[in-house]
Amino acid sequence: MSRALKAAALAGAALLTRRALRGRIARSPLWPLPALETPISGHSPRRWLPTRVVSRTEPADGVLMLTLESPELPPWTPGAHVDVRLPSGLVRQYSLCGDPADAGRYTIAIRLIEDGRGGSREAHAELSEGAELAVRPPRNRFELEPASSYLFVAGGIGITPILPMLREATAAGADWTLIYGGRTRSSMPFVGELGTHGSRVTITPEDEAGLPDLSPLTEAGPDTLIYCCGPAPLTKAVREAAPPTTPVHLERFTATPAAGTSRPFTLELHRSGRTIEVAADESTLTAVRRALPDTPYSCEQGFCGTCQHRVLAGRVDHRDTLLTDREREDSMLLCVSRAEDDQLVLDL
């Protein structure tokens, strides 16, 4: 090939490369990352794993227990939870309450909340043996740390992450006690199983004996770790009862309560070229969806990560229970977090 033809071929190739590059950048504002089918910055890359429901039981009134099976399920540790995608597409988070040694199987328990957001009603009505569900790999923000002594406190369905902790503590030869409260005995799952531990477990149905006695917490020494999962009033009471020197680990049913009163702020959507106002009594997600109705979301409580987006400028008042410190440096969950100052700029 002559020198002129080679030069022309190289020039043509360079032109095609530049055109392809411009197209790639246009499709993906996050270049050099690959373009996403829906280019949402910060969206969780964790893949969904297919499972099948192999068992459905009701361990208490209003509680559904499902065992999910798949050879793809990764191992987990006590305190972990999984994102579950329901048939409607709703994503909900449930603690794993089975045995970590039972490879290829996850067990979850779901309390029916009639006036909730619909996830528990759908699960109770539609999920039976043979149903197919997708889950994401487990996350654990409630890890059981090694200790010689534990004091566990559970309220209602909050027993689910505690149950495998009891098994691990027993296997490790640790000294432990459990305070377990609920509205009625019949509504409290796993009461029969827990009864085999004798005096280590104190079961307090509210209709029989009132609220649980938390006085044992005041005597817990610095070598005792306290783990509590339950509704906000219970976790608040546990934190107040525990001595200042005793470590307290909490798992809440809802997002961390905000400190102080929320205030309005201005939100700039960089890629969309739009500026919107976020009122004091609405979430960032609500305001964003007024401008971008297709913005994905699910749990609305700072648990699932569906509404995670990249922050380009401004300080964030993080109110989620999901993101790591590193992730919080440049992203936020729209459903619960807000601007710490007067303005935020998002990569949207």
CSV table of N, CA and C in Angstrom, one decimal, residues 52-133:
chain,number,residue,atom,x,y,z
A,52,ARG,N,-35.8,-19.7,44.8
A,52,ARG,CA,-37.2,-20.3,44.7
A,52,ARG,C,-37.6,-20.5,46.2
A,53,VAL,N,-38.9,-20.2,46.5
A,53,VAL,CA,-39.4,-20.5,47.8
A,53,VAL,C,-39.7,-22.0,48.0
A,54,VAL,N,-39.0,-22.6,48.9
A,54,VAL,CA,-39.1,-24.0,49.1
A,54,VAL,C,-39.9,-24.4,50.4
A,55,SER,N,-40.2,-23.3,51.2
A,55,SER,CA,-41.0,-23.6,52.4
A,55,SER,C,-41.7,-22.3,52.8
A,56,ARG,N,-43.0,-22.4,53.2
A,56,ARG,CA,-43.7,-21.3,53.7
A,56,ARG,C,-44.4,-21.7,55.0
A,57,THR,N,-44.1,-21.1,56.1
A,57,THR,CA,-44.8,-21.4,57.4
A,57,THR,C,-45.2,-20.1,58.1
A,58,GLU,N,-46.0,-20.2,59.1
A,58,GLU,CA,-46.4,-19.1,59.9
A,58,GLU,C,-46.0,-19.3,61.4
A,59,PRO,N,-44.8,-18.9,61.8
A,59,PRO,CA,-44.4,-19.1,63.2
A,59,PRO,C,-45.1,-18.3,64.2
A,60,ALA,N,-45.9,-17.4,63.9
A,60,ALA,CA,-46.7,-16.6,64.8
A,60,ALA,C,-47.8,-15.9,64.1
A,61,ASP,N,-48.8,-15.4,64.8
A,61,ASP,CA,-49.9,-14.7,64.2
A,61,ASP,C,-49.4,-13.5,63.4
A,62,GLY,N,-49.7,-13.4,62.1
A,62,GLY,CA,-49.3,-12.3,61.3
A,62,GLY,C,-47.9,-12.3,60.9
A,63,VAL,N,-47.2,-13.5,61.0
A,63,VAL,CA,-45.8,-13.6,60.6
A,63,VAL,C,-45.7,-14.7,59.6
A,64,LEU,N,-45.1,-14.4,58.5
A,64,LEU,CA,-44.8,-15.3,57.4
A,64,LEU,C,-43.3,-15.6,57.4
A,65,MET,N,-43.0,-16.9,57.4
A,65,MET,CA,-41.6,-17.3,57.3
A,65,MET,C,-41.3,-18.1,56.0
A,66,LEU,N,-40.3,-17.6,55.2
A,66,LEU,CA,-40.0,-18.2,53.9
A,66,LEU,C,-38.6,-18.7,53.9
A,67,THR,N,-38.4,-19.9,53.3
A,67,THR,CA,-37.1,-20.4,53.1
A,67,THR,C,-36.8,-20.4,51.6
A,68,LEU,N,-35.8,-19.7,51.2
A,68,LEU,CA,-35.4,-19.5,49.8
A,68,LEU,C,-34.2,-20.3,49.5
A,69,GLU,N,-34.2,-20.9,48.3
A,69,GLU,CA,-33.1,-21.8,47.9
A,69,GLU,C,-32.5,-21.5,46.6
A,70,SER,N,-31.2,-21.5,46.5
A,70,SER,CA,-30.5,-21.3,45.2
A,70,SER,C,-29.0,-21.7,45.4
A,71,PRO,N,-28.4,-22.4,44.4
A,71,PRO,CA,-27.0,-22.7,44.6
A,71,PRO,C,-26.1,-21.4,44.5
A,72,GLU,N,-26.7,-20.3,44.0
A,72,GLU,CA,-25.9,-19.1,43.9
A,72,GLU,C,-25.8,-18.3,45.1
A,73,LEU,N,-26.5,-18.6,46.2
A,73,LEU,CA,-26.5,-17.8,47.4
A,73,LEU,C,-25.2,-17.8,48.1
A,74,PRO,N,-24.6,-16.6,48.3
A,74,PRO,CA,-23.3,-16.5,49.0
A,74,PRO,C,-23.5,-16.7,50.6
A,75,PRO,N,-22.4,-17.0,51.3
A,75,PRO,CA,-22.5,-17.2,52.7
A,75,PRO,C,-22.8,-15.9,53.4
A,76,TRP,N,-23.3,-16.0,54.7
A,76,TRP,CA,-23.7,-14.8,55.4
A,76,TRP,C,-23.3,-15.0,56.9
A,77,THR,N,-23.4,-13.9,57.6
A,77,THR,CA,-23.1,-13.9,59.1
A,77,THR,C,-24.3,-13.4,59.8
A,78,PRO,N,-24.4,-13.8,61.1
A,78,PRO,CA,-25.6,-13.3,61.9
A,78,PRO,C,-25.6,-11.7,61.9
A,79,GLY,N,-26.8,-11.2,61.8
A,79,GLY,CA,-27.1,-9.8,61.7
A,79,GLY,C,-27.3,-9.3,60.3
A,80,ALA,N,-27.0,-10.1,59.3
A,80,ALA,CA,-27.1,-9.7,57.9
A,80,ALA,C,-28.6,-9.6,57.4
A,81,HIS,N,-28.8,-8.8,56.4
A,81,HIS,CA,-30.1,-8.7,55.8
A,81,HIS,C,-29.9,-8.8,54.3
A,82,VAL,N,-31.0,-9.0,53.6
A,82,VAL,CA,-31.0,-9.1,52.1
A,82,VAL,C,-32.1,-8.2,51.6
A,83,ASP,N,-31.8,-7.6,50.4
A,83,ASP,CA,-32.9,-7.0,49.6
A,83,ASP,C,-33.6,-8.0,48.8
A,84,VAL,N,-35.0,-8.0,48.9
A,84,VAL,CA,-35.8,-9.0,48.2
A,84,VAL,C,-36.7,-8.2,47.3
A,85,ARG,N,-36.7,-8.6,46.0
A,85,ARG,CA,-37.5,-8.0,45.0
A,85,ARG,C,-38.8,-8.8,44.9
A,86,LEU,N,-39.9,-8.2,45.3
A,86,LEU,CA,-41.2,-8.9,45.2
A,86,LEU,C,-41.8,-9.0,43.8
A,87,PRO,N,-42.8,-9.8,43.6
A,87,PRO,CA,-43.3,-10.0,42.2
A,87,PRO,C,-43.7,-8.6,41.5
A,88,SER,N,-44.2,-7.7,42.3
A,88,SER,CA,-44.6,-6.4,41.8
A,88,SER,C,-43.4,-5.5,41.4
A,89,GLY,N,-42.2,-5.9,41.8
A,89,GLY,CA,-41.1,-5.0,41.6
A,89,GLY,C,-40.7,-4.2,42.9
A,90,LEU,N,-41.5,-4.2,43.9
A,90,LEU,CA,-41.1,-3.6,45.1
A,90,LEU,C,-39.9,-4.2,45.7
A,91,VAL,N,-39.0,-3.5,46.3
A,91,VAL,CA,-37.8,-4.0,47.0
A,91,VAL,C,-37.9,-3.8,48.5
A,92,ARG,N,-37.8,-4.8,49.3
A,92,ARG,CA,-37.9,-4.7,50.7
A,92,ARG,C,-36.7,-5.4,51.3
A,93,GLN,N,-36.4,-5.0,52.6
A,93,GLN,CA,-35.2,-5.6,53.3
A,93,GLN,C,-35.7,-6.5,54.4
A,94,TYR,N,-35.1,-7.7,54.5
A,94,TYR,CA,-35.5,-8.6,55.6
A,94,TYR,C,-34.2,-9.2,56.2
A,95,SER,N,-34.2,-9.3,57.5
A,95,SER,CA,-33.0,-9.9,58.2
A,95,SER,C,-33.1,-11.5,57.9
A,96,LEU,N,-31.9,-12.0,57.8
A,96,LEU,CA,-31.8,-13.5,57.7
A,96,LEU,C,-31.8,-14.1,59.1
A,97,CYS,N,-32.7,-15.1,59.2
A,97,CYS,CA,-32.9,-15.6,60.6
A,97,CYS,C,-32.7,-17.1,60.6
A,98,GLY,N,-32.1,-17.7,59.6
A,98,GLY,CA,-31.9,-19.1,59.5
A,98,GLY,C,-30.5,-19.5,60.1
A,99,ASP,N,-29.9,-20.5,59.6
A,99,ASP,CA,-28.6,-21.0,60.1
A,99,ASP,C,-27.6,-20.7,59.0
A,100,PRO,N,-26.5,-19.9,59.3
A,100,PRO,CA,-25.5,-19.6,58.2
A,100,PRO,C,-24.8,-20.8,57.7
A,101,ALA,N,-24.9,-21.9,58.4
A,101,ALA,CA,-24.2,-23.2,58.0
A,101,ALA,C,-25.1,-23.9,56.9
A,102,ASP,N,-26.3,-23.5,56.8
A,102,ASP,CA,-27.2,-24.1,55.8
A,102,ASP,C,-27.0,-23.5,54.4
A,103,ALA,N,-26.0,-24.0,53.8
A,103,ALA,CA,-25.5,-23.4,52.5
A,103,ALA,C,-26.6,-23.5,51.4
A,104,GLY,N,-26.7,-22.5,50.6
A,104,GLY,CA,-27.7,-22.5,49.5
A,104,GLY,C,-29.1,-22.2,50.0
A,105,ARG,N,-29.3,-21.8,51.3
A,105,ARG,CA,-30.7,-21.5,51.8
A,105,ARG,C,-30.7,-20.2,52.6
A,106,TYR,N,-31.6,-19.3,52.4
A,106,TYR,CA,-31.9,-18.2,53.2
A,106,TYR,C,-33.3,-18.3,53.8
A,107,THR,N,-33.4,-17.9,55.1
A,107,THR,CA,-34.7,-17.9,55.7
A,107,THR,C,-35.0,-16.5,56.2
A,108,ILE,N,-36.2,-16.0,55.9
A,108,ILE,CA,-36.6,-14.6,56.3
A,108,ILE,C,-38.0,-14.7,56.9
A,109,ALA,N,-38.3,-13.8,57.8
A,109,ALA,CA,-39.7,-13.7,58.4
A,109,ALA,C,-40.2,-12.3,58.1
A,110,ILE,N,-41.5,-12.3,57.8
A,110,ILE,CA,-42.1,-11.0,57.4
A,110,ILE,C,-43.4,-10.8,58.2
A,111,ARG,N,-43.4,-9.7,59.0
A,111,ARG,CA,-44.6,-9.3,59.7
A,111,ARG,C,-45.6,-8.6,58.8
A,112,LEU,N,-46.8,-9.0,58.9
A,112,LEU,CA,-47.9,-8.3,58.1
A,112,LEU,C,-48.2,-7.0,58.7
A,113,ILE,N,-48.0,-5.9,57.9
A,113,ILE,CA,-48.3,-4.5,58.4
A,113,ILE,C,-49.5,-4.1,57.5
A,114,GLU,N,-50.7,-4.1,58.0
A,114,GLU,CA,-51.9,-3.8,57.3
A,114,GLU,C,-51.9,-2.4,56.7
A,115,ASP,N,-51.4,-1.4,57.6
A,115,ASP,CA,-51.4,0.0,57.1
A,115,ASP,C,-50.0,0.4,56.7
A,116,GLY,N,-49.2,-0.5,56.2
A,116,GLY,CA,-47.8,-0.2,55.8
A,116,GLY,C,-47.8,0.2,54.3
A,117,ARG,N,-46.7,0.0,53.7
A,117,ARG,CA,-46.5,0.5,52.3
A,117,ARG,C,-46.7,-0.5,51.2
A,118,GLY,N,-47.2,-1.7,51.7
A,118,GLY,CA,-47.7,-2.7,50.7
A,118,GLY,C,-46.8,-3.9,50.5
A,119,GLY,N,-45.6,-3.8,50.9
A,119,GLY,CA,-44.7,-5.0,50.7
A,119,GLY,C,-45.1,-6.2,51.5
A,120,SER,N,-45.4,-6.0,52.8
A,120,SER,CA,-45.7,-7.2,53.6
A,120,SER,C,-47.1,-7.8,53.2
A,121,ARG,N,-48.0,-6.9,52.8
A,121,ARG,CA,-49.3,-7.4,52.3
A,121,ARG,C,-49.1,-8.3,51.0
A,122,GLU,N,-48.3,-7.8,50.1
A,122,GLU,CA,-48.0,-8.6,48.9
A,122,GLU,C,-47.4,-9.9,49.2
A,123,ALA,N,-46.4,-9.9,50.1
A,123,ALA,CA,-45.7,-11.1,50.5
A,123,ALA,C,-46.6,-12.2,51.1
A,124,HIS,N,-47.5,-11.7,52.0
A,124,HIS,CA,-48.4,-12.6,52.7
A,124,HIS,C,-49.4,-13.2,51.7
A,125,ALA,N,-49.9,-12.3,50.7
A,125,ALA,CA,-50.9,-12.8,49.8
A,125,ALA,C,-50.4,-13.6,48.7
A,126,GLU,N,-49.2,-13.3,48.2
A,126,GLU,CA,-48.8,-13.9,46.9
A,126,GLU,C,-47.7,-14.9,47.0
A,127,LEU,N,-46.9,-14.9,48.0
A,127,LEU,CA,-45.7,-15.8,48.0
A,127,LEU,C,-46.1,-17.2,48.7
A,128,SER,N,-45.9,-18.2,47.9
A,128,SER,CA,-46.1,-19.6,48.4
A,128,SER,C,-45.0,-20.5,47.9
A,129,GLU,N,-45.0,-21.7,48.3
A,129,GLU,CA,-44.0,-22.6,47.8
A,129,GLU,C,-43.9,-22.7,46.3
A,130,GLY,N,-42.7,-22.7,45.8
A,130,GLY,CA,-42.6,-22.7,44.3
A,130,GLY,C,-42.4,-21.3,43.7
A,131,ALA,N,-42.8,-20.3,44.4
A,131,ALA,CA,-42.6,-18.9,43.9
A,131,ALA,C,-41.2,-18.6,43.7
A,132,GLU,N,-40.9,-17.7,42.7
A,132,GLU,CA,-39.6,-17.3,42.4
A,132,GLU,C,-39.4,-15.9,42.9
A,133,LEU,N,-38.2,-15.6,43.5
A,133,LEU,CA,-37.9,-14.3,44.1
A,133,LEU,C,-36.5,-14.0,43.7
